[in-house]
Amino acid sequence: MSQLLQDPTLKPLSLPQLYKACVLKELPFKSTRQLEPLAEIVGQNRAQEAVRFALAMPHGGYNVYAVGRNGLGKRTMMLRYLEHHLDTKQQSHDWCYVADFEEPRVPKLLQLPAGKGVRLKQDMEKLMSRLVKVIPQTFDSDSFLERSEQLKEEYGKKQEDELEKVAAQARRKKVSLNITTPGGYRLVAMKGDKPHTAETFKALTDAQRDKYEDSINKLEKKLRQALRKLADWEQEYADKQQALNKETLEGISGHQIDALIESYKNLPDVVGYFEAVRADLVENLEIFLDDNEEQAAIAYASLDKKMPRRYLVNVLVHQKTNEVPMVVEDNPTYHNLFGYVENVTYKGTVFTDFSLIRAGSLHRANGGYLLMDAIKMLEQPFVWDGLKRALRARSIQINSLERELTLSGTISIEPQGVPLDVKLVLFGDRETWMLLQDYDPEFAELFRVTADFENEMYRSEDSQVMYAKFIASVVKEKSLLHCSNKAVARVIEYSARMAEHQDRLSLHAANIANLLRESDYWARQAGAKLIQDIHVERALESAKYRSSRIRDQFYDSIRDGSTLVSTQGSVVGQVNALSVLSTGGFEFGLSNRVTATCYYGDGGIMDIERDVKLGGNIHSKGVMILSSWLASHFAVNDPMHLSASLTFEQNYGEVDGDSASLAELCALISSISGIPVRQELAITGSVNQFGEVQPIGGVNEKVEGFFATCQLKGGLTGTQGAIVPANNVQNLMLDSEVVQAVRESRFSVYAVSSVEEAVTLLLGKSAGKADSKGNYPKQSVFGIIQQRLEKMREHERQEHAKDDQKDPSIH
């Protein structure tokens, strides 16, 4: 065996191949205190460029869908980028709803520069609070009452004079003009000082009666003429009273409204509103003169100030500064996004008005950016359709969700739609993005930019320094202790382990942030002023211990012999294969015994896992590939008369993946050749039809799993080791305990690139190389198989010959 291992391809891997350490001289700083924290997210140049492009595009539809798994820092990157790259030329606005006095059900929308909305509300409150006090005082003052009384007296005098004229004419005709009901008059024939009764009138002669009737008819015409004059005078009186009210109101409020108009002269809609208020005050003077308990109760119930509700200003959106708004909506329900109209219950009646309209996230983000999680948004009913409708129409309509869901005809208000100008950023995973692409044709039109976040970045001296700055930014952001350069180096090595590649670094920012928080905890526990590498190591060990209960249960079964594993000796047809188990984010490696048995047959391979429906599709594919490899090597011209069965021993769950196909093939080769397999070695890798070994995942956990198994089964002997695909060497970032054991020659890791190399290592005998005629050396593993199969074929031919002699008619 020692002669075989002199072949350089079969030598154990060197220490640098097992773990790529971060060299301190590549980190030109003593601690992260000396580093400038990154303003951007490290390694996300592609996503950053996509966001830059989307934000720069002025046209509609260039909203952003940020694709990537959770923890990559999508939201953090987006917020940081927006903070540093906002277009300062953009103007933010305040939005207010006010009453439309002509159409109360459709409140008016006012757009004001940032900060002006609250000022308008305060100005109106000042105006109204003054009018609420001054109007009752003024209209109850002696001067106003005198003028009002004078008007009333003038009207009364005219009325009396006109009616007296008719009454005088009537008296001359012996007819009396009587007032019946208010506004009702009656002409009655008189007998002296008393009116005629029915009997006395009947007692008159026909000529006398006719004379009375003729007089009354003429008087009625004159009375009607007089009453028309009275109606005109009444209207004239009302107009004069209205003019007096207007003149009086103008004296009280005119100069204030004029001052407000001057203050807001650059905003025509606001000026128009003030003019409408001026006119409406005259029409609704009684609001100020009547002590309205209902208004006070509604104001109390809706948390508003006690003032006439029709003159309230509802500030829907208030921007404190002129900065472009950035809103993160964590709970994107329909009402939270699109706003809603509140109701107030008063004496059993549900009441609402424009002052109870409330803004949603879209209103607050208008003119800027709205960020939210795609899955949370899609989980909420009606939100996605409403969002698409708003983006297409470029308008936010505040529709009651209850009205959309029911046929209720309750009276409500219909506010004017708010013009929408917003860039939407959705965060989500790739599956959600692909589903939306496939099933919603409008999605691609509205979200034309995809910010695709990387999981990893290349590892170089420059990128390690960038990563250190990223660590510095996390330290600053989370108010943690600063890290020494050794601690940074350890975090970088851990990041490479997470990326499962020596020349890559993981960009899973959440994991790094968690590691730094926990390292900070252990550093503070130890009273340190800096996070050192020992604190990072302690944090990693602590996290592993917390998550490893199930792993330890498996290890207990290996220790007590419940799980059958051999780490010494040699056995025919039995190979230690390596697998990975995942338990909610924690992965660990385990040894699995793969066995193969051979028997006389048609050359087929029975996969027990597949036949009992415990094997997945990929596992079954791997077994079929190794079947074809065997056939291409040993049954090109003649059939194989050896069949075999394969299984994972003590496996009671589903098996999938082809990473054990190399182990299965080696078990088959051992079983067919009769040469035992070294049990101190374990192997992982998949194989193709040409016998090339292909890379697999979880290589670190698999090697560490067999290392732990060897320790559990009586300790390390120095001959034990793991065999991995040569293409997986770049993925090795092994645990320090394994590296130390290799350094002390107590454990080895080998890399193979072909079935022949794997067979040579596992069986301790050269696999053999075929000559031009396809024959293998007799002492090689393949040569032994070839000879065994040839003997069986010869035996088969002899049997056929005997049959032919007994019964020549067979052929």
Coordinates of N, CA, C and O in Angstrom, one line a residue, residues 600-604 627-643 773-776 785-798 800:
Y600 N -25.2 -15.0 -9.1 CA -25.4 -15.3 -10.5 C -26.7 -14.8 -11.1 O -27.7 -14.9 -10.4
G601 N -26.6 -14.1 -12.2 CA -27.8 -13.5 -12.8 C -27.6 -12.9 -14.2 O -26.6 -13.4 -14.9
D602 N -28.4 -12.0 -14.5 CA -28.3 -11.4 -15.9 C -27.5 -10.1 -16.0 O -27.5 -9.4 -16.9
G603 N -26.8 -9.8 -14.9 CA -25.9 -8.6 -14.9 C -26.6 -7.3 -14.4 O -26.0 -6.3 -14.4
G604 N -27.9 -7.4 -14.0 CA -28.6 -6.3 -13.5 C -28.2 -5.9 -12.1 O -27.7 -6.7 -11.3
S627 N -24.4 1.5 -13.1 CA -24.7 0.3 -13.8 C -24.1 0.4 -15.2 O -23.5 -0.6 -15.7
S628 N -24.3 1.6 -15.8 CA -23.8 1.7 -17.2 C -22.3 1.7 -17.2 O -21.6 1.2 -18.2
W629 N -21.6 2.3 -16.2 CA -20.2 2.2 -16.1 C -19.7 0.8 -16.0 O -18.7 0.4 -16.7
L630 N -20.3 0.0 -15.2 CA -19.9 -1.4 -15.1 C -20.0 -2.1 -16.4 O -19.2 -2.9 -16.8
A631 N -21.2 -1.9 -17.1 CA -21.4 -2.6 -18.3 C -20.4 -2.2 -19.4 O -19.9 -3.0 -20.2
S632 N -20.1 -0.9 -19.4 CA -19.1 -0.4 -20.4 C -17.7 -0.9 -20.2 O -16.9 -1.0 -21.1
H633 N -17.4 -1.3 -19.0 CA -16.1 -1.8 -18.7 C -16.0 -3.4 -18.8 O -14.9 -3.9 -19.1
F634 N -17.1 -4.0 -18.4 CA -16.9 -5.5 -18.3 C -18.0 -6.3 -19.1 O -18.0 -7.5 -19.0
A635 N -18.8 -5.6 -19.9 CA -19.8 -6.3 -20.7 C -19.9 -5.7 -22.0 O -21.1 -5.6 -22.6
V636 N -18.8 -5.3 -22.7 CA -18.9 -4.7 -24.0 C -19.2 -5.7 -25.0 O -20.1 -5.4 -25.9
N637 N -18.6 -6.8 -25.0 CA -18.7 -7.9 -26.1 C -19.6 -9.1 -25.6 O -20.2 -9.7 -26.4
D638 N -19.5 -9.3 -24.3 CA -20.2 -10.5 -23.7 C -21.0 -10.0 -22.5 O -20.6 -9.1 -21.8
P639 N -22.1 -10.7 -22.3 CA -23.0 -10.3 -21.1 C -22.3 -10.7 -19.8 O -21.4 -11.5 -19.7
M640 N -22.7 -9.9 -18.8 CA -22.2 -10.2 -17.4 C -23.2 -11.2 -16.8 O -24.4 -11.0 -16.9
H641 N -22.7 -12.2 -16.2 CA -23.5 -13.2 -15.5 C -23.6 -13.0 -14.0 O -24.0 -13.9 -13.3
L642 N -23.1 -11.8 -13.6 CA -23.2 -11.5 -12.2 C -24.2 -10.4 -11.9 O -24.0 -9.3 -12.5
S643 N -25.2 -10.6 -11.1 CA -26.1 -9.5 -10.7 C -25.7 -9.1 -9.3 O -24.9 -9.8 -8.6
K773 N -6.3 -4.2 -26.3 CA -7.3 -5.2 -26.6 C -8.4 -5.2 -25.5 O -9.3 -6.1 -25.5
G774 N -8.3 -4.3 -24.6 CA -9.3 -4.2 -23.5 C -9.1 -5.1 -22.4 O -10.0 -5.3 -21.5
N775 N -7.8 -5.7 -22.3 CA -7.5 -6.6 -21.1 C -6.8 -5.8 -20.0 O -6.0 -4.9 -20.3
Y776 N -7.1 -6.1 -18.8 CA -6.5 -5.5 -17.6 C -5.4 -6.4 -17.1 O -5.5 -7.7 -17.2
I785 N -11.6 -9.0 -11.7 CA -13.0 -9.0 -12.1 C -13.2 -9.6 -13.5 O -14.1 -10.5 -13.8
Q786 N -12.3 -9.2 -14.4 CA -12.4 -9.6 -15.8 C -12.2 -11.2 -15.9 O -13.0 -11.9 -16.6
Q787 N -11.2 -11.7 -15.1 CA -11.0 -13.1 -15.1 C -12.2 -13.9 -14.5 O -12.6 -14.9 -15.0
R788 N -12.8 -13.3 -13.4 CA -13.9 -14.0 -12.8 C -15.1 -14.0 -13.7 O -15.8 -15.1 -13.9
L789 N -15.3 -12.9 -14.5 CA -16.5 -12.9 -15.4 C -16.2 -13.9 -16.6 O -17.1 -14.5 -17.1
E790 N -14.9 -13.9 -17.0 CA -14.6 -14.8 -18.1 C -14.8 -16.2 -17.8 O -15.3 -17.0 -18.6
K791 N -14.4 -16.6 -16.5 CA -14.7 -18.0 -16.1 C -16.2 -18.3 -16.1 O -16.6 -19.4 -16.5
M792 N -17.0 -17.3 -15.7 CA -18.4 -17.6 -15.6 C -19.0 -17.7 -17.1 O -19.8 -18.5 -17.3
R793 N -18.4 -16.9 -18.0 CA -18.9 -17.0 -19.4 C -18.4 -18.3 -20.0 O -19.2 -19.0 -20.7
E794 N -17.2 -18.8 -19.6 CA -16.7 -20.1 -20.1 C -17.6 -21.2 -19.6 O -18.0 -22.1 -20.3
H795 N -18.0 -21.1 -18.3 CA -18.8 -22.0 -17.7 C -20.2 -22.1 -18.4 O -20.8 -23.1 -18.7
E796 N -20.7 -20.9 -18.7 CA -22.0 -20.7 -19.4 C -21.9 -21.4 -20.8 O -22.8 -22.1 -21.2
R797 N -20.8 -21.2 -21.5 CA -20.6 -21.8 -22.8 C -20.6 -23.3 -22.8 O -21.1 -24.0 -23.6
Q798 N -19.9 -23.8 -21.7 CA -19.8 -25.3 -21.6 C -21.2 -25.9 -21.3 O -21.5 -26.9 -21.8
H800 N -24.0 -24.6 -22.3 CA -24.7 -24.6 -23.5 C -24.3 -25.7 -24.5 O -25.2 -26.3 -25.1

